[in-house]
Amino acid sequence: MKLFIIFLALASFSLFGCSNQETEDYVYLFSYFKGDSRDGLHLAWSEDGLTWKELNGGNSFLKPNAGRDKLMRDPCIIKGADGLFHMVWTVSWAERGIGYANSPDLLNWSEQKYIPVMEHEENARNCWAPEITYCEKKGIYMIYWATTIEGAFPETWVPEDDGLNHRMYYVTTRDFKEFSDTKILYEPGFNVIDSHIVPFEGEFIMFLKDETRTPPAKSLHVARSGNLTGPFSQPGDVIHGNYWAEGPTSLYIDGNWIVYFDIYRDRRMGAVTSNDLENWTEITDQVTFPPGTRHGTALKVKRSVLDNIIASTSVD
């Protein structure tokens, strides 16, 4: 009988220990750039998704060397099915490809690679704000970005903003070595950039920016699809206040969405929250980011990842 009680106690400890570990063993990271992005990748971390603290003393984790202009704007990082962190970024204001690298720990990075996703299109002007989303069902990654192709979609062309008139394009890959042909992902009938797509309850949720200048929109919206590569719905209403915003990224915490974004004309970060993706509450005054934080990606990681970063970058 005594042996049984000991066994039961040990089993209970193991059970509840696992439960606590599930809720306490994760934190949040935010990848971002500062200034003109030439110094590369920056990271911040948070316990609650509201208060973000810089890592590595605010210094860069990786300096860019891919592409002609060697920028590292809009760094997007996801944890892949292979256990690696995969990152893509904007290498230039006016090149036809994107940057790529991977890392097991966000400290040691592979050789940087330039992926020429729009080099086949001689009238393509740029490749901005690439992101990656993984489809577990199909076992594929989709890389997507915004490009202006001269002469395409003339019905929404205006001379303002240097005549830029973006749509979203994509490629798919299983290994970041071989890629599908480039295809159009989203054509909502207006100039669109900065799509951020996450899987949720059998759907794919797209946060996006309406980049229309005349009349001015410069606003963030939500669209949905049952398939990673679309088609996606027409976007819903604006999800934030009366200001221009870009670079949405999201976390889903305890049944609530938090969408972070760059309020770029005010040089600050903002955020909204929702429990249904339709009704949004402004929480910009509740979030804090390191000075100079610009367009990036939020992701959930095991605490051990953060602990290793802190241990490896701390100065004795």
PDB file of C-alpha atoms in Angstrom:
ATOM      1  CA  MET A   1       0.000   0.000   0.000  1.00  0.00           C
ATOM      2  CA  LYS A   2       2.805   2.372   0.905  1.00  0.00           C
ATOM      3  CA  LEU A   3       4.517   1.630  -2.421  1.00  0.00           C
ATOM      4  CA  PHE A   4       1.268   2.428  -4.271  1.00  0.00           C
ATOM      5  CA  ILE A   5       0.953   5.797  -2.506  1.00  0.00           C
ATOM      6  CA  ILE A   6       4.533   6.691  -3.432  1.00  0.00           C
ATOM      7  CA  PHE A   7       3.877   5.706  -7.051  1.00  0.00           C
ATOM      8  CA  LEU A   8       0.680   7.773  -7.117  1.00  0.00           C
ATOM      9  CA  ALA A   9       2.483  10.789  -5.703  1.00  0.00           C
ATOM     10  CA  LEU A  10       5.255  10.503  -8.269  1.00  0.00           C
ATOM     11  CA  ALA A  11       2.729  10.130 -11.083  1.00  0.00           C
ATOM     12  CA  SER A  12       0.827  13.196  -9.876  1.00  0.00           C
ATOM     13  CA  PHE A  13       4.032  15.215  -9.679  1.00  0.00           C
ATOM     14  CA  SER A  14       4.977  14.172 -13.199  1.00  0.00           C
ATOM     15  CA  LEU A  15       1.522  14.979 -14.567  1.00  0.00           C
ATOM     16  CA  PHE A  16       1.276  18.421 -13.030  1.00  0.00           C
ATOM     17  CA  GLY A  17       4.922  19.156 -13.737  1.00  0.00           C
ATOM     18  CA  CYS A  18       4.267  18.586 -17.451  1.00  0.00           C
ATOM     19  CA  SER A  19       1.227  20.844 -17.317  1.00  0.00           C
ATOM     20  CA  ASN A  20       3.160  23.699 -15.738  1.00  0.00           C
ATOM     21  CA  GLN A  21       5.993  23.253 -18.161  1.00  0.00           C
ATOM     22  CA  GLU A  22       3.625  23.608 -21.112  1.00  0.00           C
ATOM     23  CA  THR A  23       2.397  26.973 -19.860  1.00  0.00           C
ATOM     24  CA  GLU A  24       5.687  28.334 -18.541  1.00  0.00           C
ATOM     25  CA  ASP A  25       8.336  27.029 -20.904  1.00  0.00           C
ATOM     26  CA  TYR A  26       7.698  29.488 -23.743  1.00  0.00           C
ATOM     27  CA  VAL A  27       8.459  33.150 -24.351  1.00  0.00           C
ATOM     28  CA  TYR A  28       8.119  35.480 -27.334  1.00  0.00           C
ATOM     29  CA  LEU A  29      10.748  36.910 -29.645  1.00  0.00           C
ATOM     30  CA  PHE A  30      10.541  39.810 -32.070  1.00  0.00           C
ATOM     31  CA  SER A  31      12.880  40.138 -35.058  1.00  0.00           C
ATOM     32  CA  TYR A  32      13.296  43.675 -36.393  1.00  0.00           C
ATOM     33  CA  PHE A  33      15.573  46.189 -38.052  1.00  0.00           C
ATOM     34  CA  LYS A  34      16.693  49.673 -37.046  1.00  0.00           C
ATOM     35  CA  GLY A  35      17.643  52.761 -39.000  1.00  0.00           C
ATOM     36  CA  ASP A  36      18.601  52.067 -42.606  1.00  0.00           C
ATOM     37  CA  SER A  37      18.916  48.318 -41.770  1.00  0.00           C
ATOM     38  CA  ARG A  38      22.559  48.052 -42.829  1.00  0.00           C
ATOM     39  CA  ASP A  39      23.637  46.733 -39.431  1.00  0.00           C
ATOM     40  CA  GLY A  40      21.259  43.780 -39.817  1.00  0.00           C
ATOM     41  CA  LEU A  41      19.078  41.642 -37.576  1.00  0.00           C
ATOM     42  CA  HIS A  42      17.928  42.744 -34.131  1.00  0.00           C
ATOM     43  CA  LEU A  43      15.977  40.688 -31.588  1.00  0.00           C
ATOM     44  CA  ALA A  44      13.798  41.539 -28.601  1.00  0.00           C
ATOM     45  CA  TRP A  45      11.959  39.270 -26.162  1.00  0.00           C
ATOM     46  CA  SER A  46       8.819  39.367 -24.020  1.00  0.00           C
ATOM     47  CA  GLU A  47       7.078  37.333 -21.344  1.00  0.00           C
ATOM     48  CA  ASP A  48       3.587  38.666 -22.058  1.00  0.00           C
ATOM     49  CA  GLY A  49       3.653  40.048 -25.601  1.00  0.00           C
ATOM     50  CA  LEU A  50       3.357  43.601 -24.304  1.00  0.00           C
ATOM     51  CA  THR A  51       6.716  44.595 -22.849  1.00  0.00           C
ATOM     52  CA  TRP A  52       9.593  43.908 -25.243  1.00  0.00           C
ATOM     53  CA  LYS A  53      13.258  44.083 -24.209  1.00  0.00           C
ATOM     54  CA  GLU A  54      16.222  44.242 -26.562  1.00  0.00           C
ATOM     55  CA  LEU A  55      18.731  41.400 -26.693  1.00  0.00           C
ATOM     56  CA  ASN A  56      22.498  41.523 -27.212  1.00  0.00           C
ATOM     57  CA  GLY A  57      22.634  45.034 -25.804  1.00  0.00           C
ATOM     58  CA  GLY A  58      20.755  46.308 -28.833  1.00  0.00           C
ATOM     59  CA  ASN A  59      23.514  45.114 -31.156  1.00  0.00           C
ATOM     60  CA  SER A  60      22.956  43.206 -34.376  1.00  0.00           C
ATOM     61  CA  PHE A  61      22.863  39.399 -34.500  1.00  0.00           C
ATOM     62  CA  LEU A  62      23.612  39.120 -38.217  1.00  0.00           C
ATOM     63  CA  LYS A  63      24.956  41.656 -40.693  1.00  0.00           C
ATOM     64  CA  PRO A  64      23.605  41.475 -44.270  1.00  0.00           C
ATOM     65  CA  ASN A  65      25.714  40.505 -47.263  1.00  0.00           C
ATOM     66  CA  ALA A  66      23.101  39.231 -49.747  1.00  0.00           C
ATOM     67  CA  GLY A  67      22.083  41.295 -52.750  1.00  0.00           C
ATOM     68  CA  ARG A  68      23.521  44.446 -54.257  1.00  0.00           C
ATOM     69  CA  ASP A  69      22.572  46.969 -51.571  1.00  0.00           C
ATOM     70  CA  LYS A  70      23.095  44.625 -48.614  1.00  0.00           C
ATOM     71  CA  LEU A  71      20.143  45.760 -46.544  1.00  0.00           C
ATOM     72  CA  MET A  72      18.252  43.645 -44.021  1.00  0.00           C
ATOM     73  CA  ARG A  73      14.828  45.249 -43.805  1.00  0.00           C
ATOM     74  CA  ASP A  74      11.657  43.511 -42.615  1.00  0.00           C
ATOM     75  CA  PRO A  75      13.312  40.333 -41.233  1.00  0.00           C
ATOM     76  CA  CYS A  76      10.787  37.489 -40.986  1.00  0.00           C
ATOM     77  CA  ILE A  77      11.717  34.417 -38.916  1.00  0.00           C
ATOM     78  CA  ILE A  78       9.747  31.212 -38.410  1.00  0.00           C
ATOM     79  CA  LYS A  79      10.606  27.933 -36.693  1.00  0.00           C
ATOM     80  CA  GLY A  80      10.528  25.264 -39.390  1.00  0.00           C
ATOM     81  CA  ALA A  81       9.333  21.675 -39.262  1.00  0.00           C
ATOM     82  CA  ASP A  82      13.008  20.695 -39.568  1.00  0.00           C
ATOM     83  CA  GLY A  83      13.855  22.400 -36.267  1.00  0.00           C
ATOM     84  CA  LEU A  84      15.705  25.274 -37.921  1.00  0.00           C
ATOM     85  CA  PHE A  85      14.831  28.949 -37.794  1.00  0.00           C
ATOM     86  CA  HIS A  86      14.324  30.192 -41.356  1.00  0.00           C
ATOM     87  CA  MET A  87      14.627  33.902 -42.145  1.00  0.00           C
ATOM     88  CA  VAL A  88      13.864  35.997 -45.227  1.00  0.00           C
ATOM     89  CA  TRP A  89      14.276  39.743 -45.635  1.00  0.00           C
ATOM     90  CA  THR A  90      14.234  42.702 -48.015  1.00  0.00           C
ATOM     91  CA  VAL A  91      17.725  43.133 -49.491  1.00  0.00           C
ATOM     92  CA  SER A  92      17.115  46.358 -51.414  1.00  0.00           C
ATOM     93  CA  TRP A  93      14.598  49.002 -52.359  1.00  0.00           C
ATOM     94  CA  ALA A  94      14.896  47.991 -56.010  1.00  0.00           C
ATOM     95  CA  GLU A  95      16.168  44.424 -56.552  1.00  0.00           C
ATOM     96  CA  ARG A  96      14.236  41.443 -57.903  1.00  0.00           C
ATOM     97  CA  GLY A  97      15.128  38.985 -55.187  1.00  0.00           C
ATOM     98  CA  ILE A  98      15.119  38.435 -51.433  1.00  0.00           C
ATOM     99  CA  GLY A  99      17.576  37.331 -48.757  1.00  0.00           C
ATOM    100  CA  TYR A 100      17.517  33.961 -46.977  1.00  0.00           C
ATOM    101  CA  ALA A 101      19.444  32.287 -44.152  1.00  0.00           C
ATOM    102  CA  ASN A 102      18.757  29.674 -41.479  1.00  0.00           C
ATOM    103  CA  SER A 103      19.962  28.978 -37.965  1.00  0.00           C
ATOM    104  CA  PRO A 104      19.569  26.287 -35.293  1.00  0.00           C
ATOM    105  CA  ASP A 105      19.660  28.819 -32.457  1.00  0.00           C
ATOM    106  CA  LEU A 106      19.381  32.386 -33.858  1.00  0.00           C
ATOM    107  CA  LEU A 107      23.081  32.843 -33.083  1.00  0.00           C
ATOM    108  CA  ASN A 108      24.898  30.737 -35.652  1.00  0.00           C
ATOM    109  CA  TRP A 109      23.670  31.425 -39.168  1.00  0.00           C
ATOM    110  CA  SER A 110      24.086  29.681 -42.491  1.00  0.00           C
ATOM    111  CA  GLU A 111      25.584  31.394 -45.490  1.00  0.00           C
ATOM    112  CA  GLN A 112      23.230  34.108 -46.690  1.00  0.00           C
ATOM    113  CA  LYS A 113      21.573  33.450 -50.027  1.00  0.00           C
ATOM    114  CA  TYR A 114      19.963  35.727 -52.596  1.00  0.00           C
ATOM    115  CA  ILE A 115      16.812  34.094 -54.002  1.00  0.00           C
ATOM    116  CA  PRO A 116      15.961  35.631 -57.425  1.00  0.00           C
ATOM    117  CA  VAL A 117      12.199  35.245 -57.112  1.00  0.00           C
ATOM    118  CA  MET A 118      11.354  37.980 -59.669  1.00  0.00           C
ATOM    119  CA  GLU A 119      14.448  37.998 -61.889  1.00  0.00           C
ATOM    120  CA  HIS A 120      12.413  36.354 -64.654  1.00  0.00           C
ATOM    121  CA  GLU A 121      10.167  39.437 -64.824  1.00  0.00           C
ATOM    122  CA  GLU A 122      12.144  42.208 -66.524  1.00  0.00           C
ATOM    123  CA  ASN A 123       9.569  44.856 -65.587  1.00  0.00           C
ATOM    124  CA  ALA A 124       9.605  43.994 -61.871  1.00  0.00           C
ATOM    125  CA  ARG A 125      10.815  46.926 -59.799  1.00  0.00           C
ATOM    126  CA  ASN A 126      11.269  45.437 -56.346  1.00  0.00           C
ATOM    127  CA  CYS A 127      10.640  42.652 -53.819  1.00  0.00           C
ATOM    128  CA  TRP A 128       9.482  44.011 -50.482  1.00  0.00           C
ATOM    129  CA  ALA A 129       8.796  42.523 -47.046  1.00  0.00           C
ATOM    130  CA  PRO A 130       9.006  38.775 -47.748  1.00  0.00           C
ATOM    131  CA  GLU A 131       7.464  36.398 -45.223  1.00  0.00           C
ATOM    132  CA  ILE A 132       7.287  32.631 -44.746  1.00  0.00           C
ATOM    133  CA  THR A 133       4.283  30.527 -43.728  1.00  0.00           C
ATOM    134  CA  TYR A 134       4.352  26.747 -43.283  1.00  0.00           C
ATOM    135  CA  CYS A 135       1.484  24.444 -44.305  1.00  0.00           C
ATOM    136  CA  GLU A 136       1.696  21.376 -42.081  1.00  0.00           C
ATOM    137  CA  LYS A 137      -0.883  19.445 -44.107  1.00  0.00           C
ATOM    138  CA  LYS A 138       1.095  19.769 -47.353  1.00  0.00           C
ATOM    139  CA  GLY A 139       4.557  19.930 -45.820  1.00  0.00           C
ATOM    140  CA  ILE A 140       5.477  23.051 -47.783  1.00  0.00           C
ATOM    141  CA  TYR A 141       6.688  26.541 -47.003  1.00  0.00           C
ATOM    142  CA  MET A 142       5.290  29.501 -48.891  1.00  0.00           C
ATOM    143  CA  ILE A 143       7.497  32.560 -49.307  1.00  0.00           C
ATOM    144  CA  TYR A 144       5.564  35.660 -50.356  1.00  0.00           C
ATOM    145  CA  TRP A 145       6.315  39.328 -50.932  1.00  0.00           C
ATOM    146  CA  ALA A 146       5.088  42.514 -52.629  1.00  0.00           C
ATOM    147  CA  THR A 147       6.271  43.522 -56.111  1.00  0.00           C
ATOM    148  CA  THR A 148       5.417  46.280 -58.560  1.00  0.00           C
ATOM    149  CA  ILE A 149       5.525  45.183 -62.208  1.00  0.00           C
ATOM    150  CA  GLU A 150       5.587  48.137 -64.575  1.00  0.00           C
ATOM    151  CA  GLY A 151       2.423  48.240 -66.671  1.00  0.00           C
ATOM    152  CA  ALA A 152       0.533  45.651 -64.630  1.00  0.00           C
ATOM    153  CA  PHE A 153      -2.835  46.571 -63.072  1.00  0.00           C
ATOM    154  CA  PRO A 154      -3.074  49.985 -64.778  1.00  0.00           C
ATOM    155  CA  GLU A 155      -6.538  50.553 -63.316  1.00  0.00           C
ATOM    156  CA  THR A 156      -4.973  51.213 -59.891  1.00  0.00           C
ATOM    157  CA  TRP A 157      -1.824  53.031 -61.031  1.00  0.00           C
ATOM    158  CA  VAL A 158      -1.259  56.580 -59.765  1.00  0.00           C
ATOM    159  CA  PRO A 159       1.844  58.789 -60.129  1.00  0.00           C
ATOM    160  CA  GLU A 160       2.170  59.307 -56.370  1.00  0.00           C
ATOM    161  CA  ASP A 161       4.557  57.060 -54.401  1.00  0.00           C
ATOM    162  CA  ASP A 162       6.818  56.946 -57.455  1.00  0.00           C
ATOM    163  CA  GLY A 163       4.185  55.016 -59.389  1.00  0.00           C
ATOM    164  CA  LEU A 164       4.520  51.907 -57.220  1.00  0.00           C
ATOM    165  CA  ASN A 165       1.534  49.592 -57.602  1.00  0.00           C
ATOM    166  CA  HIS A 166       2.147  46.348 -55.733  1.00  0.00           C
ATOM    167  CA  ARG A 167       0.519  42.948 -55.670  1.00  0.00           C
ATOM    168  CA  MET A 168       1.483  39.912 -53.597  1.00  0.00           C
ATOM    169  CA  TYR A 169       3.448  37.065 -55.234  1.00  0.00           C
ATOM    170  CA  TYR A 170       4.736  33.733 -53.930  1.00  0.00           C
ATOM    171  CA  VAL A 171       6.853  30.633 -54.401  1.00  0.00           C
ATOM    172  CA  THR A 172       6.685  27.361 -52.463  1.00  0.00           C
ATOM    173  CA  THR A 173       9.501  25.118 -51.273  1.00  0.00           C
ATOM    174  CA  ARG A 174      10.111  22.066 -49.108  1.00  0.00           C
ATOM    175  CA  ASP A 175      13.798  22.627 -48.449  1.00  0.00           C
ATOM    176  CA  PHE A 176      14.718  26.253 -49.332  1.00  0.00           C
ATOM    177  CA  LYS A 177      16.880  24.862 -52.129  1.00  0.00           C
ATOM    178  CA  GLU A 178      14.364  24.215 -54.883  1.00  0.00           C
ATOM    179  CA  PHE A 179      11.446  26.572 -55.481  1.00  0.00           C
ATOM    180  CA  SER A 180       8.258  26.544 -57.509  1.00  0.00           C
ATOM    181  CA  ASP A 181       7.619  29.053 -60.263  1.00  0.00           C
ATOM    182  CA  THR A 182       6.535  32.472 -59.050  1.00  0.00           C
ATOM    183  CA  LYS A 183       2.773  33.060 -59.044  1.00  0.00           C
ATOM    184  CA  ILE A 184       0.455  35.825 -57.949  1.00  0.00           C
ATOM    185  CA  LEU A 185      -0.936  35.344 -54.453  1.00  0.00           C
ATOM    186  CA  TYR A 186      -3.275  38.274 -53.864  1.00  0.00           C
ATOM    187  CA  GLU A 187      -4.888  40.831 -56.156  1.00  0.00           C
ATOM    188  CA  PRO A 188      -7.517  42.672 -54.081  1.00  0.00           C
ATOM    189  CA  GLY A 189      -8.045  45.450 -56.613  1.00  0.00           C
ATOM    190  CA  PHE A 190      -5.718  47.915 -54.909  1.00  0.00           C
ATOM    191  CA  ASN A 191      -2.034  48.503 -54.195  1.00  0.00           C
ATOM    192  CA  VAL A 192      -1.226  45.922 -51.477  1.00  0.00           C
ATOM    193  CA  ILE A 193       1.944  45.210 -49.475  1.00  0.00           C
ATOM    194  CA  ASP A 194       3.104  43.649 -46.191  1.00  0.00           C
ATOM    195  CA  SER A 195       1.013  40.484 -46.076  1.00  0.00           C
ATOM    196  CA  HIS A 196       1.452  38.324 -42.977  1.00  0.00           C
ATOM    197  CA  ILE A 197      -0.286  34.914 -43.026  1.00  0.00           C
ATOM    198  CA  VAL A 198      -0.881  32.530 -40.109  1.00  0.00           C
ATOM    199  CA  PRO A 199      -2.737  29.188 -39.955  1.00  0.00           C
ATOM    200  CA  PHE A 200      -5.672  29.165 -37.533  1.00  0.00           C
ATOM    201  CA  GLU A 201      -8.450  26.606 -36.972  1.00  0.00           C
ATOM    202  CA  GLY A 202      -8.375  25.204 -40.498  1.00  0.00           C
ATOM    203  CA  GLU A 203      -8.028  28.591 -42.177  1.00  0.00           C
ATOM    204  CA  PHE A 204      -5.218  30.891 -43.175  1.00  0.00           C
ATOM    205  CA  ILE A 205      -5.520  34.434 -41.841  1.00  0.00           C
ATOM    206  CA  MET A 206      -3.869  37.210 -43.832  1.00  0.00           C
ATOM    207  CA  PHE A 207      -3.080  40.582 -42.294  1.00  0.00           C
ATOM    208  CA  LEU A 208      -2.245  43.078 -45.045  1.00  0.00           C
ATOM    209  CA  LYS A 209      -1.677  46.718 -45.834  1.00  0.00           C
ATOM    210  CA  ASP A 210      -3.783  48.704 -48.290  1.00  0.00           C
ATOM    211  CA  GLU A 211      -1.038  50.905 -49.731  1.00  0.00           C
ATOM    212  CA  THR A 212      -3.418  53.108 -51.756  1.00  0.00           C
ATOM    213  CA  ARG A 213      -2.215  56.717 -51.823  1.00  0.00           C
ATOM    214  CA  THR A 214      -5.046  58.437 -53.713  1.00  0.00           C
ATOM    215  CA  PRO A 215      -7.327  58.660 -51.853  1.00  0.00           C
ATOM    216  CA  PRO A 216      -5.057  57.714 -48.935  1.00  0.00           C
ATOM    217  CA  ALA A 217      -5.629  54.403 -47.161  1.00  0.00           C
ATOM    218  CA  LYS A 218      -2.275  53.210 -45.733  1.00  0.00           C
ATOM    219  CA  SER A 219      -4.228  50.900 -43.441  1.00  0.00           C
ATOM    220  CA  LEU A 220      -4.217  47.306 -42.148  1.00  0.00           C
ATOM    221  CA  HIS A 221      -6.948  44.738 -42.808  1.00  0.00           C
ATOM    222  CA  VAL A 222      -7.741  41.009 -42.494  1.00  0.00           C
ATOM    223  CA  ALA A 223      -8.503  38.504 -45.270  1.00  0.00           C
ATOM    224  CA  ARG A 224      -9.067  34.725 -45.068  1.00  0.00           C
ATOM    225  CA  SER A 225      -8.634  31.569 -47.110  1.00  0.00           C
ATOM    226  CA  GLY A 226      -9.090  27.834 -46.675  1.00  0.00           C
ATOM    227  CA  ASN A 227      -5.868  27.259 -48.601  1.00  0.00           C
ATOM    228  CA  LEU A 228      -2.379  28.636 -48.007  1.00  0.00           C
ATOM    229  CA  THR A 229      -1.976  29.801 -51.605  1.00  0.00           C
ATOM    230  CA  GLY A 230      -5.485  31.259 -51.774  1.00  0.00           C
ATOM    231  CA  PRO A 231      -7.755  32.482 -53.085  1.00  0.00           C
ATOM    232  CA  PHE A 232      -8.105  34.927 -50.192  1.00  0.00           C
ATOM    233  CA  SER A 233     -11.248  36.923 -49.455  1.00  0.00           C
ATOM    234  CA  GLN A 234     -11.644  40.631 -49.942  1.00  0.00           C
ATOM    235  CA  PRO A 235     -10.259  42.435 -46.893  1.00  0.00           C
ATOM    236  CA  GLY A 236     -12.374  43.505 -43.958  1.00  0.00           C
ATOM    237  CA  ASP A 237     -12.502  46.883 -42.260  1.00  0.00           C
ATOM    238  CA  VAL A 238      -9.491  48.809 -40.955  1.00  0.00           C
ATOM    239  CA  ILE A 239      -8.318  47.216 -37.697  1.00  0.00           C
ATOM    240  CA  HIS A 240      -6.571  50.209 -36.094  1.00  0.00           C
ATOM    241  CA  GLY A 241      -6.925  53.915 -35.359  1.00  0.00           C
ATOM    242  CA  ASN A 242      -6.624  57.011 -37.522  1.00  0.00           C
ATOM    243  CA  TYR A 243      -2.985  56.789 -38.572  1.00  0.00           C
ATOM    244  CA  TRP A 244      -0.860  55.209 -41.289  1.00  0.00           C
ATOM    245  CA  ALA A 245       0.466  51.753 -40.384  1.00  0.00           C
ATOM    246  CA  GLU A 246       2.459  48.966 -42.022  1.00  0.00           C
ATOM    247  CA  GLY A 247       4.339  45.744 -41.323  1.00  0.00           C
ATOM    248  CA  PRO A 248       1.702  43.741 -39.389  1.00  0.00           C
ATOM    249  CA  THR A 249       2.769  40.671 -37.418  1.00  0.00           C
ATOM    250  CA  SER A 250       0.785  38.703 -34.860  1.00  0.00           C
ATOM    251  CA  LEU A 251       0.709  36.488 -31.800  1.00  0.00           C
ATOM    252  CA  TYR A 252      -2.203  34.429 -30.486  1.00  0.00           C
ATOM    253  CA  ILE A 253      -2.050  34.453 -26.678  1.00  0.00           C
ATOM    254  CA  ASP A 254      -4.664  32.929 -24.361  1.00  0.00           C
ATOM    255  CA  GLY A 255      -7.481  33.187 -26.902  1.00  0.00           C
ATOM    256  CA  ASN A 256      -6.634  36.709 -28.018  1.00  0.00           C
ATOM    257  CA  TRP A 257      -4.875  38.038 -31.089  1.00  0.00           C
ATOM    258  CA  ILE A 258      -2.297  40.780 -30.774  1.00  0.00           C
ATOM    259  CA  VAL A 259      -1.293  42.436 -34.035  1.00  0.00           C
ATOM    260  CA  TYR A 260       1.820  44.610 -33.923  1.00  0.00           C
ATOM    261  CA  PHE A 261       2.724  47.141 -36.601  1.00  0.00           C
ATOM    262  CA  ASP A 262       4.933  50.047 -37.501  1.00  0.00           C
ATOM    263  CA  ILE A 263       3.277  53.478 -37.178  1.00  0.00           C
ATOM    264  CA  TYR A 264       6.006  54.702 -39.449  1.00  0.00           C
ATOM    265  CA  ARG A 265       5.212  58.391 -39.784  1.00  0.00           C
ATOM    266  CA  ASP A 266       5.306  58.716 -35.985  1.00  0.00           C
ATOM    267  CA  ARG A 267       8.391  56.474 -35.686  1.00  0.00           C
ATOM    268  CA  ARG A 268       6.811  54.155 -33.129  1.00  0.00           C
ATOM    269  CA  MET A 269       5.294  50.704 -32.842  1.00  0.00           C
ATOM    270  CA  GLY A 270       1.586  50.100 -32.306  1.00  0.00           C
ATOM    271  CA  ALA A 271      -0.730  47.196 -31.498  1.00  0.00           C
ATOM    272  CA  VAL A 272      -4.365  46.122 -31.457  1.00  0.00           C
ATOM    273  CA  THR A 273      -6.071  43.079 -29.948  1.00  0.00           C
ATOM    274  CA  SER A 274      -9.138  40.956 -30.755  1.00  0.00           C
ATOM    275  CA  ASN A 275     -10.703  37.657 -29.733  1.00  0.00           C
ATOM    276  CA  ASP A 276     -12.645  37.178 -32.988  1.00  0.00           C
ATOM    277  CA  LEU A 277     -10.576  38.862 -35.748  1.00  0.00           C
ATOM    278  CA  GLU A 278     -13.437  41.278 -36.364  1.00  0.00           C
ATOM    279  CA  ASN A 279     -13.699  43.597 -33.360  1.00  0.00           C
ATOM    280  CA  TRP A 280     -10.408  45.278 -32.510  1.00  0.00           C
ATOM    281  CA  THR A 281      -9.228  47.235 -29.476  1.00  0.00           C
ATOM    282  CA  GLU A 282      -6.334  49.675 -29.561  1.00  0.00           C
ATOM    283  CA  ILE A 283      -3.552  48.771 -27.095  1.00  0.00           C
ATOM    284  CA  THR A 284      -0.713  50.887 -28.474  1.00  0.00           C
ATOM    285  CA  ASP A 285      -0.377  52.614 -25.104  1.00  0.00           C
ATOM    286  CA  GLN A 286       0.132  49.215 -23.432  1.00  0.00           C
ATOM    287  CA  VAL A 287       3.049  47.960 -25.537  1.00  0.00           C
ATOM    288  CA  THR A 288       6.677  49.004 -25.285  1.00  0.00           C
ATOM    289  CA  PHE A 289       9.464  48.195 -27.733  1.00  0.00           C
ATOM    290  CA  PRO A 290      13.183  48.970 -27.819  1.00  0.00           C
ATOM    291  CA  PRO A 291      13.970  52.393 -29.301  1.00  0.00           C
ATOM    292  CA  GLY A 292      14.128  52.381 -33.072  1.00  0.00           C
ATOM    293  CA  THR A 293      12.202  49.127 -33.610  1.00  0.00           C
ATOM    294  CA  ARG A 294      10.948  48.796 -37.178  1.00  0.00           C
ATOM    295  CA  HIS A 295       8.922  46.237 -39.197  1.00  0.00           C
ATOM    296  CA  GLY A 296       9.575  42.673 -38.005  1.00  0.00           C
ATOM    297  CA  THR A 297       8.059  39.375 -36.902  1.00  0.00           C
ATOM    298  CA  ALA A 298       6.801  38.035 -33.575  1.00  0.00           C
ATOM    299  CA  LEU A 299       7.247  34.346 -32.784  1.00  0.00           C
ATOM    300  CA  LYS A 300       6.860  31.942 -29.867  1.00  0.00           C
ATOM    301  CA  VAL A 301       9.944  29.979 -28.793  1.00  0.00           C
ATOM    302  CA  LYS A 302      11.010  27.687 -25.977  1.00  0.00           C
ATOM    303  CA  ARG A 303      12.545  29.522 -23.058  1.00  0.00           C
ATOM    304  CA  SER A 304      15.724  27.513 -23.550  1.00  0.00           C
ATOM    305  CA  VAL A 305      16.232  29.343 -26.870  1.00  0.00           C
ATOM    306  CA  LEU A 306      16.085  32.696 -25.081  1.00  0.00           C
ATOM    307  CA  ASP A 307      18.295  31.478 -22.226  1.00  0.00           C
ATOM    308  CA  ASN A 308      20.940  30.363 -24.700  1.00  0.00           C
ATOM    309  CA  ILE A 309      20.852  33.716 -26.504  1.00  0.00           C
ATOM    310  CA  ILE A 310      21.244  35.625 -23.240  1.00  0.00           C
ATOM    311  CA  ALA A 311      24.044  33.358 -22.010  1.00  0.00           C
ATOM    312  CA  SER A 312      25.886  33.601 -25.323  1.00  0.00           C
ATOM    313  CA  THR A 313      25.661  37.374 -25.676  1.00  0.00           C
ATOM    314  CA  SER A 314      26.105  38.517 -22.073  1.00  0.00           C
ATOM    315  CA  VAL A 315      29.288  40.361 -21.135  1.00  0.00           C
ATOM    316  CA  ASP A 316      31.016  39.328 -17.908  1.00  0.00           C
TER     317      ASP A 316
END
